[in-house]
Amino acid sequence: MRIAMWSGPRNLSTAMMYAFGTRPDCEAWDEPFYAAYLARTGTLHPMQDAILAAQPHDPAQVVAGFSTLSQPHQYLKLMTHHMLSDMDLGWAEGLTNVHLIRHPARVLASYTAKRENVTLEDIGFPQAARIHAALPGPVIDSADIRADPEAMLRALCAAAGFPFDAAMLHWPAGPKTFDGVWAPHWYDAVHRSTGFAEAEGPLPEVAPDLRPVLEQALPIYEAMHTHRLRP
């Protein structure tokens, strides 16, 4: 079984990868198209040189790298904003595609703590809608996972035809062997964790200069949210 988990940044995507990657029967791949995205766009990101040196720049070469399984199951953590509109998605048609979403106010609050000058495309909402239309599959909201991790993981596994394993609920603190080289910049909080965080509180306030981004992202989120998986 191969799961392609599509997510924007700061969507609980790393914790989800840890849930699956901790399983002894599952290999995890962390954002395999990151370097290809940076090389194609010239976008500047933290740890840029290390990322470009660590991964292939050709999307076809990326796909070739994870096409052979080393375990019975495979989990691909895929960022929607890494998939440019001219990148072929045909390789994912035979996979179990799952779409992870989060309220854009929460995404912006988290993302802007790590990177400045954020655009709508940076947080991946238009790309998420395009990929969901091309590769339909279960939609899960990070808020639902944090509210009841076991129930949501069981529901996701059932919808995907993937066996649930209680090992998915906990992982050891610290870096993982399958972390991307960018982990030191982005994964400090999840490295301190040993499981999913508790349910989130009220929505954060969004800075005035980011409200246009929020207003553009919100209808996309709400449209996908209507299809979300429930326990």
mmCIF file of C-alpha atoms in Angstrom:
data_model
loop_
_atom_site.group_PDB
_atom_site.id
_atom_site.type_symbol
_atom_site.label_atom_id
_atom_site.label_comp_id
_atom_site.label_asym_id
_atom_site.label_seq_id
_atom_site.Cartn_x
_atom_site.Cartn_y
_atom_site.Cartn_z
ATOM 1 C CA MET A 1 0.000 0.000 0.000
ATOM 2 C CA ARG A 2 1.329 3.436 -0.957
ATOM 3 C CA ILE A 3 -0.183 6.610 0.516
ATOM 4 C CA ALA A 4 0.423 10.019 -1.038
ATOM 5 C CA MET A 5 -0.408 12.563 1.670
ATOM 6 C CA TRP A 6 -0.869 15.994 0.080
ATOM 7 C CA SER A 7 -0.549 18.954 2.428
ATOM 8 C CA GLY A 8 0.301 22.606 2.591
ATOM 9 C CA PRO A 9 2.992 23.713 5.051
ATOM 10 C CA ARG A 10 2.304 23.820 8.803
ATOM 11 C CA ASN A 11 -0.677 21.464 8.464
ATOM 12 C CA LEU A 12 0.382 18.794 10.981
ATOM 13 C CA SER A 13 2.098 17.115 8.041
ATOM 14 C CA THR A 14 5.294 16.173 9.892
ATOM 15 C CA ALA A 15 3.423 14.659 12.840
ATOM 16 C CA MET A 16 1.362 12.626 10.362
ATOM 17 C CA MET A 17 4.569 11.443 8.704
ATOM 18 C CA TYR A 18 5.917 10.408 12.106
ATOM 19 C CA ALA A 19 2.710 8.481 12.828
ATOM 20 C CA PHE A 20 3.144 6.387 9.700
ATOM 21 C CA GLY A 21 6.951 6.335 9.631
ATOM 22 C CA THR A 22 7.148 4.963 13.170
ATOM 23 C CA ARG A 23 5.362 1.801 12.034
ATOM 24 C CA PRO A 24 7.814 -1.066 11.489
ATOM 25 C CA ASP A 25 6.092 -2.008 8.217
ATOM 26 C CA CYS A 26 6.110 1.449 6.596
ATOM 27 C CA GLU A 27 8.812 3.570 4.977
ATOM 28 C CA ALA A 28 8.355 7.359 5.007
ATOM 29 C CA TRP A 29 9.586 9.907 2.479
ATOM 30 C CA ASP A 30 9.853 13.540 3.560
ATOM 31 C CA GLU A 31 8.945 16.130 0.896
ATOM 32 C CA PRO A 32 10.812 14.451 -1.985
ATOM 33 C CA PHE A 33 10.056 17.266 -4.467
ATOM 34 C CA TYR A 34 11.445 20.088 -2.283
ATOM 35 C CA ALA A 35 14.720 20.532 -4.196
ATOM 36 C CA ALA A 36 12.970 20.174 -7.563
ATOM 37 C CA TYR A 37 10.606 22.982 -6.569
ATOM 38 C CA LEU A 38 13.436 25.259 -5.428
ATOM 39 C CA ALA A 39 15.516 24.541 -8.529
ATOM 40 C CA ARG A 40 12.609 25.235 -10.883
ATOM 41 C CA THR A 41 11.341 28.412 -9.201
ATOM 42 C CA GLY A 42 14.458 29.990 -7.735
ATOM 43 C CA THR A 43 12.436 30.648 -4.573
ATOM 44 C CA LEU A 44 14.633 31.331 -1.554
ATOM 45 C CA HIS A 45 13.990 29.139 1.472
ATOM 46 C CA PRO A 46 15.876 28.513 4.720
ATOM 47 C CA MET A 47 18.713 25.978 4.259
ATOM 48 C CA GLN A 48 18.430 26.380 0.484
ATOM 49 C CA ASP A 49 21.890 25.074 -0.436
ATOM 50 C CA ALA A 50 21.598 21.995 1.769
ATOM 51 C CA ILE A 51 18.221 21.089 0.265
ATOM 52 C CA LEU A 52 19.423 21.524 -3.316
ATOM 53 C CA ALA A 53 22.418 19.309 -2.573
ATOM 54 C CA ALA A 54 20.374 16.581 -0.870
ATOM 55 C CA GLN A 55 17.702 15.770 -3.476
ATOM 56 C CA PRO A 56 17.335 15.347 -7.257
ATOM 57 C CA HIS A 57 16.183 18.406 -9.186
ATOM 58 C CA ASP A 58 14.421 16.453 -11.949
ATOM 59 C CA PRO A 59 10.848 15.424 -10.943
ATOM 60 C CA ALA A 60 11.114 12.231 -12.993
ATOM 61 C CA GLN A 61 14.239 11.270 -11.075
ATOM 62 C CA VAL A 62 12.428 11.975 -7.813
ATOM 63 C CA VAL A 63 9.614 9.613 -8.776
ATOM 64 C CA ALA A 64 12.078 6.934 -9.809
ATOM 65 C CA GLY A 65 13.681 7.160 -6.374
ATOM 66 C CA PHE A 66 10.587 6.185 -4.411
ATOM 67 C CA SER A 67 8.999 3.826 -6.949
ATOM 68 C CA THR A 68 10.497 0.711 -5.347
ATOM 69 C CA LEU A 69 9.219 -0.285 -1.902
ATOM 70 C CA SER A 70 11.588 -1.388 0.849
ATOM 71 C CA GLN A 71 8.680 -2.132 3.237
ATOM 72 C CA PRO A 72 5.135 -3.462 2.721
ATOM 73 C CA HIS A 73 3.795 0.094 2.963
ATOM 74 C CA GLN A 74 5.030 3.522 1.898
ATOM 75 C CA TYR A 75 4.038 6.996 3.093
ATOM 76 C CA LEU A 76 4.887 10.012 0.952
ATOM 77 C CA LYS A 77 4.685 13.398 2.654
ATOM 78 C CA LEU A 78 4.029 15.685 -0.311
ATOM 79 C CA MET A 79 3.736 19.472 -0.216
ATOM 80 C CA THR A 80 1.116 20.914 -2.545
ATOM 81 C CA HIS A 81 3.153 24.064 -3.228
ATOM 82 C CA HIS A 82 6.085 21.957 -4.453
ATOM 83 C CA MET A 83 4.008 20.613 -7.344
ATOM 84 C CA LEU A 84 4.130 23.243 -10.057
ATOM 85 C CA SER A 85 1.312 23.302 -12.596
ATOM 86 C CA ASP A 86 3.490 21.813 -15.341
ATOM 87 C CA MET A 87 4.705 18.901 -13.205
ATOM 88 C CA ASP A 88 3.153 15.584 -14.215
ATOM 89 C CA LEU A 89 0.891 13.978 -11.614
ATOM 90 C CA GLY A 90 0.339 10.760 -13.549
ATOM 91 C CA TRP A 91 2.710 8.820 -11.291
ATOM 92 C CA ALA A 92 0.292 9.334 -8.370
ATOM 93 C CA GLU A 93 -2.837 8.022 -10.084
ATOM 94 C CA GLY A 94 -2.313 4.489 -8.801
ATOM 95 C CA LEU A 95 -1.570 5.578 -5.233
ATOM 96 C CA THR A 96 -3.984 6.178 -2.358
ATOM 97 C CA ASN A 97 -4.195 9.974 -2.373
ATOM 98 C CA VAL A 98 -5.147 11.721 0.867
ATOM 99 C CA HIS A 99 -5.515 15.483 1.334
ATOM 100 C CA LEU A 100 -4.581 17.105 4.640
ATOM 101 C CA ILE A 101 -6.025 20.562 5.329
ATOM 102 C CA ARG A 102 -5.878 23.135 8.098
ATOM 103 C CA HIS A 103 -7.673 26.441 8.681
ATOM 104 C CA PRO A 104 -5.623 29.128 6.902
ATOM 105 C CA ALA A 105 -5.550 31.406 9.963
ATOM 106 C CA ARG A 106 -3.666 28.687 11.834
ATOM 107 C CA VAL A 107 -1.400 28.007 8.863
ATOM 108 C CA LEU A 108 -0.472 31.683 8.561
ATOM 109 C CA ALA A 109 0.182 32.055 12.286
ATOM 110 C CA SER A 110 2.553 29.075 12.225
ATOM 111 C CA TYR A 111 4.233 29.723 8.875
ATOM 112 C CA THR A 112 5.009 33.383 9.476
ATOM 113 C CA ALA A 113 6.909 32.441 12.620
ATOM 114 C CA LYS A 114 9.439 30.714 10.358
ATOM 115 C CA ARG A 115 9.362 32.713 7.111
ATOM 116 C CA GLU A 116 8.476 36.260 6.051
ATOM 117 C CA ASN A 117 6.616 37.773 3.080
ATOM 118 C CA VAL A 118 4.110 34.935 2.756
ATOM 119 C CA THR A 119 1.910 34.634 -0.336
ATOM 120 C CA LEU A 120 -1.145 32.503 -1.059
ATOM 121 C CA GLU A 121 0.974 30.189 -3.215
ATOM 122 C CA ASP A 122 3.521 29.768 -0.401
ATOM 123 C CA ILE A 123 0.898 28.102 1.798
ATOM 124 C CA GLY A 124 -0.332 25.871 -1.009
ATOM 125 C CA PHE A 125 -4.099 26.424 -1.049
ATOM 126 C CA PRO A 126 -4.656 26.906 -4.810
ATOM 127 C CA GLN A 127 -2.353 23.972 -5.497
ATOM 128 C CA ALA A 128 -4.259 21.833 -2.980
ATOM 129 C CA ALA A 129 -7.534 22.460 -4.814
ATOM 130 C CA ARG A 130 -5.935 21.608 -8.178
ATOM 131 C CA ILE A 131 -4.368 18.397 -6.879
ATOM 132 C CA HIS A 132 -7.547 17.322 -5.100
ATOM 133 C CA ALA A 133 -9.485 17.734 -8.349
ATOM 134 C CA ALA A 134 -6.884 15.726 -10.279
ATOM 135 C CA LEU A 135 -6.307 13.054 -7.618
ATOM 136 C CA PRO A 136 -9.475 12.645 -5.529
ATOM 137 C CA GLY A 137 -9.257 10.942 -2.183
ATOM 138 C CA PRO A 138 -10.089 11.331 1.511
ATOM 139 C CA VAL A 139 -9.809 14.848 2.971
ATOM 140 C CA ILE A 140 -8.756 15.114 6.605
ATOM 141 C CA ASP A 141 -8.628 18.238 8.746
ATOM 142 C CA SER A 142 -5.723 18.576 11.171
ATOM 143 C CA ALA A 143 -8.118 19.940 13.818
ATOM 144 C CA ASP A 144 -10.063 16.665 13.745
ATOM 145 C CA ILE A 145 -6.862 14.655 14.148
ATOM 146 C CA ARG A 146 -5.758 16.673 17.152
ATOM 147 C CA ALA A 147 -9.229 16.433 18.706
ATOM 148 C CA ASP A 148 -9.238 12.609 18.537
ATOM 149 C CA PRO A 149 -6.080 11.113 16.992
ATOM 150 C CA GLU A 150 -7.008 7.453 17.319
ATOM 151 C CA ALA A 151 -10.516 7.823 15.926
ATOM 152 C CA MET A 152 -9.299 9.859 12.952
ATOM 153 C CA LEU A 153 -6.359 7.583 12.183
ATOM 154 C CA ARG A 154 -8.646 4.575 12.319
ATOM 155 C CA ALA A 155 -11.090 6.334 9.975
ATOM 156 C CA LEU A 156 -8.293 7.307 7.613
ATOM 157 C CA CYS A 157 -6.834 3.802 7.548
ATOM 158 C CA ALA A 158 -10.280 2.336 6.895
ATOM 159 C CA ALA A 159 -10.971 4.800 4.072
ATOM 160 C CA ALA A 160 -7.567 4.139 2.525
ATOM 161 C CA GLY A 161 -7.692 0.365 2.945
ATOM 162 C CA PHE A 162 -4.628 0.611 5.145
ATOM 163 C CA PRO A 163 -4.300 -1.452 8.345
ATOM 164 C CA PHE A 164 -4.381 0.600 11.555
ATOM 165 C CA ASP A 165 -1.527 0.106 14.012
ATOM 166 C CA ALA A 166 -1.614 1.583 17.538
ATOM 167 C CA ALA A 167 2.092 2.408 17.098
ATOM 168 C CA MET A 168 0.928 5.352 14.979
ATOM 169 C CA LEU A 169 -0.244 7.218 18.066
ATOM 170 C CA HIS A 170 3.207 7.682 19.628
ATOM 171 C CA TRP A 171 6.808 8.127 18.527
ATOM 172 C CA PRO A 172 10.125 8.754 20.283
ATOM 173 C CA ALA A 173 11.184 12.377 20.776
ATOM 174 C CA GLY A 174 13.969 13.743 18.610
ATOM 175 C CA PRO A 175 14.970 13.640 14.928
ATOM 176 C CA LYS A 176 14.015 10.701 12.722
ATOM 177 C CA THR A 177 16.139 8.903 10.135
ATOM 178 C CA PHE A 178 13.660 9.880 7.410
ATOM 179 C CA ASP A 179 13.633 13.629 8.245
ATOM 180 C CA GLY A 180 14.621 15.941 5.414
ATOM 181 C CA VAL A 181 17.799 17.990 5.768
ATOM 182 C CA TRP A 182 15.619 21.052 6.501
ATOM 183 C CA ALA A 183 14.423 19.524 9.788
ATOM 184 C CA PRO A 184 16.681 21.675 12.031
ATOM 185 C CA HIS A 185 14.872 24.818 10.826
ATOM 186 C CA TRP A 186 11.282 23.582 10.707
ATOM 187 C CA TYR A 187 10.862 20.594 13.061
ATOM 188 C CA ASP A 188 11.898 21.881 16.488
ATOM 189 C CA ALA A 189 8.393 21.557 17.976
ATOM 190 C CA VAL A 190 7.637 18.121 16.538
ATOM 191 C CA HIS A 191 11.054 16.870 17.651
ATOM 192 C CA ARG A 192 9.998 17.652 21.226
ATOM 193 C CA SER A 193 6.770 15.705 20.795
ATOM 194 C CA THR A 194 6.004 12.051 21.421
ATOM 195 C CA GLY A 195 2.522 12.101 19.916
ATOM 196 C CA PHE A 196 -0.169 14.388 18.552
ATOM 197 C CA ALA A 197 -0.763 17.646 20.410
ATOM 198 C CA GLU A 198 -4.072 18.214 22.171
ATOM 199 C CA ALA A 199 -7.042 19.901 20.514
ATOM 200 C CA GLU A 200 -6.463 23.456 19.286
ATOM 201 C CA GLY A 201 -8.014 26.503 20.916
ATOM 202 C CA PRO A 202 -9.655 29.551 19.288
ATOM 203 C CA LEU A 203 -8.439 30.727 15.907
ATOM 204 C CA PRO A 204 -5.464 33.103 16.101
ATOM 205 C CA GLU A 205 -5.640 36.705 15.004
ATOM 206 C CA VAL A 206 -4.173 37.311 11.549
ATOM 207 C CA ALA A 207 -1.994 40.377 11.024
ATOM 208 C CA PRO A 208 -3.602 43.080 8.845
ATOM 209 C CA ASP A 209 -1.043 42.669 6.061
ATOM 210 C CA LEU A 210 -1.894 38.942 5.808
ATOM 211 C CA ARG A 211 -5.663 39.288 5.781
ATOM 212 C CA PRO A 212 -5.839 39.408 1.957
ATOM 213 C CA VAL A 213 -4.043 36.035 1.901
ATOM 214 C CA LEU A 214 -6.490 34.681 4.497
ATOM 215 C CA GLU A 215 -9.476 35.932 2.477
ATOM 216 C CA GLN A 216 -8.192 34.176 -0.653
ATOM 217 C CA ALA A 217 -7.372 30.925 1.129
ATOM 218 C CA LEU A 218 -10.539 30.646 3.202
ATOM 219 C CA PRO A 219 -12.996 29.725 0.371
ATOM 220 C CA ILE A 220 -10.602 27.002 -0.819
ATOM 221 C CA TYR A 221 -10.310 25.599 2.687
ATOM 222 C CA GLU A 222 -14.075 25.736 3.249
ATOM 223 C CA ALA A 223 -14.798 23.954 -0.041
ATOM 224 C CA MET A 224 -12.405 21.111 0.811
ATOM 225 C CA HIS A 225 -13.595 21.048 4.417
ATOM 226 C CA THR A 226 -17.110 20.060 3.282
ATOM 227 C CA HIS A 227 -15.616 16.766 2.027
ATOM 228 C CA ARG A 228 -13.612 16.002 5.143
ATOM 229 C CA LEU A 229 -13.498 12.520 6.609
ATOM 230 C CA ARG A 230 -15.265 12.027 9.920
ATOM 231 C CA PRO A 231 -14.582 9.331 12.528
#
